[in-house]
Short mmCIF file of C-alpha atoms and ligand atoms in Angstrom, two decimals:
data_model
loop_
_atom_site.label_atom_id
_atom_site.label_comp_id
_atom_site.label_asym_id
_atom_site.label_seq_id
_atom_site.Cartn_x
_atom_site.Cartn_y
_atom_site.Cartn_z
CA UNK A 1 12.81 -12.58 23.19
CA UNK A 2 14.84 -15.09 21.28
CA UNK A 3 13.90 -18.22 19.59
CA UNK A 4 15.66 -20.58 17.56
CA UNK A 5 14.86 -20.16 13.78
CA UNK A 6 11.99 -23.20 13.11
CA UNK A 7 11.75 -24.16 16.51
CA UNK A 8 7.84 -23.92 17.35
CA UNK A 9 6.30 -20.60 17.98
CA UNK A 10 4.08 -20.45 21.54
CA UNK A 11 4.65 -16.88 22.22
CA UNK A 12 1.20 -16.35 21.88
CA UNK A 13 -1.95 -18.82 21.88
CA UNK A 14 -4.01 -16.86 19.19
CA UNK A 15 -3.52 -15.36 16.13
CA UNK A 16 -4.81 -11.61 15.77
CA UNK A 17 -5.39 -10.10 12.96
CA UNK A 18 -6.15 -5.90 13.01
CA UNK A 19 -8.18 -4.48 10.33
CA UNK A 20 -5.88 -2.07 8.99
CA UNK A 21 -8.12 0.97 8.50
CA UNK A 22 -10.46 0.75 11.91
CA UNK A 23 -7.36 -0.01 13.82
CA UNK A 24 -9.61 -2.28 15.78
CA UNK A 25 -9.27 -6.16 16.66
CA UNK A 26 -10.72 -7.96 13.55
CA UNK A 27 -10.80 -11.27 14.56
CA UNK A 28 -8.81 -14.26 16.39
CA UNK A 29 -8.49 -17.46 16.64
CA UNK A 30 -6.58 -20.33 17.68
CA UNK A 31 -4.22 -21.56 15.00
CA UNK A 32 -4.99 -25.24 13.37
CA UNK A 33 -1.64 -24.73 11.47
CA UNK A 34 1.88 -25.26 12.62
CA UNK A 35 3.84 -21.65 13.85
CA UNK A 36 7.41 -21.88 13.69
CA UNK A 37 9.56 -18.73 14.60
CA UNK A 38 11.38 -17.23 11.95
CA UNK A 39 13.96 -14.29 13.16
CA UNK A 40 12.99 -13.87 16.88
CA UNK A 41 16.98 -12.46 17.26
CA UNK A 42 18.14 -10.85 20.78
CA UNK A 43 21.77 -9.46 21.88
CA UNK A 44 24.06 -12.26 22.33
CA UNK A 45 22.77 -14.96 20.56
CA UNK A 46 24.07 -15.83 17.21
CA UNK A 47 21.82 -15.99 14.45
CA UNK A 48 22.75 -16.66 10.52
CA UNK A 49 24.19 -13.83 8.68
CA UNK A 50 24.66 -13.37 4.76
CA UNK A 51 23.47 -11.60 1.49
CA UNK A 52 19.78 -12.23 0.48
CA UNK A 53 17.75 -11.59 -2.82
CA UNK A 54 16.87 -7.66 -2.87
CA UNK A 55 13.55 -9.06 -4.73
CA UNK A 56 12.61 -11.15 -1.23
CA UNK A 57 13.39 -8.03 0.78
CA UNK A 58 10.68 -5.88 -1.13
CA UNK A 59 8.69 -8.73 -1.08
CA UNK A 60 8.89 -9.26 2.88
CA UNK A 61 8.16 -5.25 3.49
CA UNK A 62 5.44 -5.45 0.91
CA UNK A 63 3.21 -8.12 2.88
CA UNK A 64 4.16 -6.03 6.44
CA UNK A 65 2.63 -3.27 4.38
CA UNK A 66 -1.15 -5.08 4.09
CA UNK A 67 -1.21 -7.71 7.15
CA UNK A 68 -1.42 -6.22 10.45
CA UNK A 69 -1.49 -9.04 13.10
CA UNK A 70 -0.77 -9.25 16.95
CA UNK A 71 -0.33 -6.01 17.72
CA UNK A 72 -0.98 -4.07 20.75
CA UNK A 73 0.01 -7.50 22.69
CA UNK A 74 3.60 -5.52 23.39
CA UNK A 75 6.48 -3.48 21.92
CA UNK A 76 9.75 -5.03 20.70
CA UNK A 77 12.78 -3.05 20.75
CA UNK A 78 15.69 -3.77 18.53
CA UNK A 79 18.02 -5.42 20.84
CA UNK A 80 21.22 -5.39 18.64
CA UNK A 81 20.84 -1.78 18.58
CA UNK A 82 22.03 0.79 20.54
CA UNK A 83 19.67 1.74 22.98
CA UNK A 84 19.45 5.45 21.73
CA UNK A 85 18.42 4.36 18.35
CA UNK A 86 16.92 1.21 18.40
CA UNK A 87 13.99 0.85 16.60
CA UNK A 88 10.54 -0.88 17.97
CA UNK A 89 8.52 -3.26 16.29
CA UNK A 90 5.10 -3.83 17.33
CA UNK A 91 3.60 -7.00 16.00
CA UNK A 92 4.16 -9.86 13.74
CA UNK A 93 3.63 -11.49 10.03
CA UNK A 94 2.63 -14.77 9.05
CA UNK A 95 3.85 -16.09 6.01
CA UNK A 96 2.15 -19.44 4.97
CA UNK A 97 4.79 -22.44 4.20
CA UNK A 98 4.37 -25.96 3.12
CA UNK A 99 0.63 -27.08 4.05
CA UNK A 100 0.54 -26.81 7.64
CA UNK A 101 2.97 -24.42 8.40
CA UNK A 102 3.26 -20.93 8.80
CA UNK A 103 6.02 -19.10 9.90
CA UNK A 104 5.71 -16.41 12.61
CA UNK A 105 8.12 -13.60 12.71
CA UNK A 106 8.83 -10.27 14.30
CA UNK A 107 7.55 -7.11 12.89
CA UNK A 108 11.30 -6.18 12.81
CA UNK A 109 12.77 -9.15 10.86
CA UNK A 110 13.03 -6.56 7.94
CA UNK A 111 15.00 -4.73 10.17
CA UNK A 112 17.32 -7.35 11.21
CA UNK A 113 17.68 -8.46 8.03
CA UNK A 114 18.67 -5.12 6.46
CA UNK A 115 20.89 -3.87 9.00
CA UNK A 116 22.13 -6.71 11.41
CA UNK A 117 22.90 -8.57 8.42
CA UNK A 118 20.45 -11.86 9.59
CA UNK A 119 19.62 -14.08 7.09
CA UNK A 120 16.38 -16.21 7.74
CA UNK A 121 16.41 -19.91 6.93
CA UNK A 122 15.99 -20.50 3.01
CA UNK A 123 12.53 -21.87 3.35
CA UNK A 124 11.28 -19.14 4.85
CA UNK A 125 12.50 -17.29 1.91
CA UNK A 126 11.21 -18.99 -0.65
CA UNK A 127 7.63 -19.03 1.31
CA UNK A 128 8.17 -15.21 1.03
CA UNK A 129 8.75 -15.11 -2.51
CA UNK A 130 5.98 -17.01 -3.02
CA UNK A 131 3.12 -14.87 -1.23
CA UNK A 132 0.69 -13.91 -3.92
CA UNK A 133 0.52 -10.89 -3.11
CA UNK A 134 -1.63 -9.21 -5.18
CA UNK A 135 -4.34 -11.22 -3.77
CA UNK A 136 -2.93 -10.63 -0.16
CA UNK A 137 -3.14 -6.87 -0.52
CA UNK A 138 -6.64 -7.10 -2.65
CA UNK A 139 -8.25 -8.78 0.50
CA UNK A 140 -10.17 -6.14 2.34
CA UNK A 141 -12.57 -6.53 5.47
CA UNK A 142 -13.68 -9.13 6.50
CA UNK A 143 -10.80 -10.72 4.93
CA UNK A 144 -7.70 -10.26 6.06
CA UNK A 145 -4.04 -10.81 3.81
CA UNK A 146 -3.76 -14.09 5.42
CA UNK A 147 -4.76 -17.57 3.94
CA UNK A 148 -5.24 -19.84 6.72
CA UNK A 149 -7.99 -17.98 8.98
CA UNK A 150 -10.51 -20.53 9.84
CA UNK A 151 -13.94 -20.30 8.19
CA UNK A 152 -15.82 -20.68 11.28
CA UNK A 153 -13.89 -17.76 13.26
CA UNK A 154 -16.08 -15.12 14.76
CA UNK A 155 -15.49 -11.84 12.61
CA UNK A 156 -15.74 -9.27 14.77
CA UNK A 157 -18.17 -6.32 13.14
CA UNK A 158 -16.41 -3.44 15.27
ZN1 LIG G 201 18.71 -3.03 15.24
#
């Protein structure tokens, strides 16, 4: 799958979010804010390369680490690997932008960003550094590390 960095994510209708420890659907819902993709790279496109901050990679693997969201909708292998060794991603993160917005990438964007040498668009990176994170990874059932769910979503209880 490719998509051009900040062109307008419609991959999928709803956002899913997975509670972490059941492993089971928590609850979705279809998004009042703006998705744009964010490193949705594939074999024989270009995409931007250079250095970024170490500080925004730990950052980026640290919310992966607490927000678990559309997965089990489909497996995505590394395509700018070798087949042998290519790694697969399954799922995505949201990272909330300017009011609005939130930017929907791959689970593998770390990956892409670490060793294909991709470098996202710079406010995507600053929307990363800005996470608060220690209230992202605080939230626990029936919230999930995300700011934008919808009060009136249906939580599901198992
Ligand atoms: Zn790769």
């Amino acid at each position: 799958m490719f998509y051009e960095d900040l062109s307008e994510y419609d991959y999928q209708v709803n956002d899913s979010f997975t509670d972490e420890e059941s492993g089971v659907l928590a609850l979705r819902y279809r998004p009042v804010y703006t998705r744009l993709n964010v490193g949705w790279l594939e074999a024989g496109r270009t995409y931007s390369t250079g250095p970024v901050p170490t500080h925004f990679v730990e950052k980026l693997k640290a919310v992966q680490g607490v927000q678990w969201m559309n997965v089990c909708l489909g497996l995505h292998d590394c395509g700018l690997c070798p087949e042998e060794v290519a790694p697969e991603g399954n799922g995505e993160v949201r990272i909330p932008g300017e009011p609005g917005i939130a930017y929907a990438a791959p689970f593998l964007i770390t990956h892409y960003i670490t060793v294909h040498g991709y470098r996202p668009p710079q406010v995507f990176i600053d929307a990363v550094l800005a996470v608060d994170l220690d209230t992202r990874a605080a939230a626990r059932w029936p919230d999930v590390p995300f700011p934008w769910v919808p009060d009136e979503v249906e939580r599901l209880l198992e």
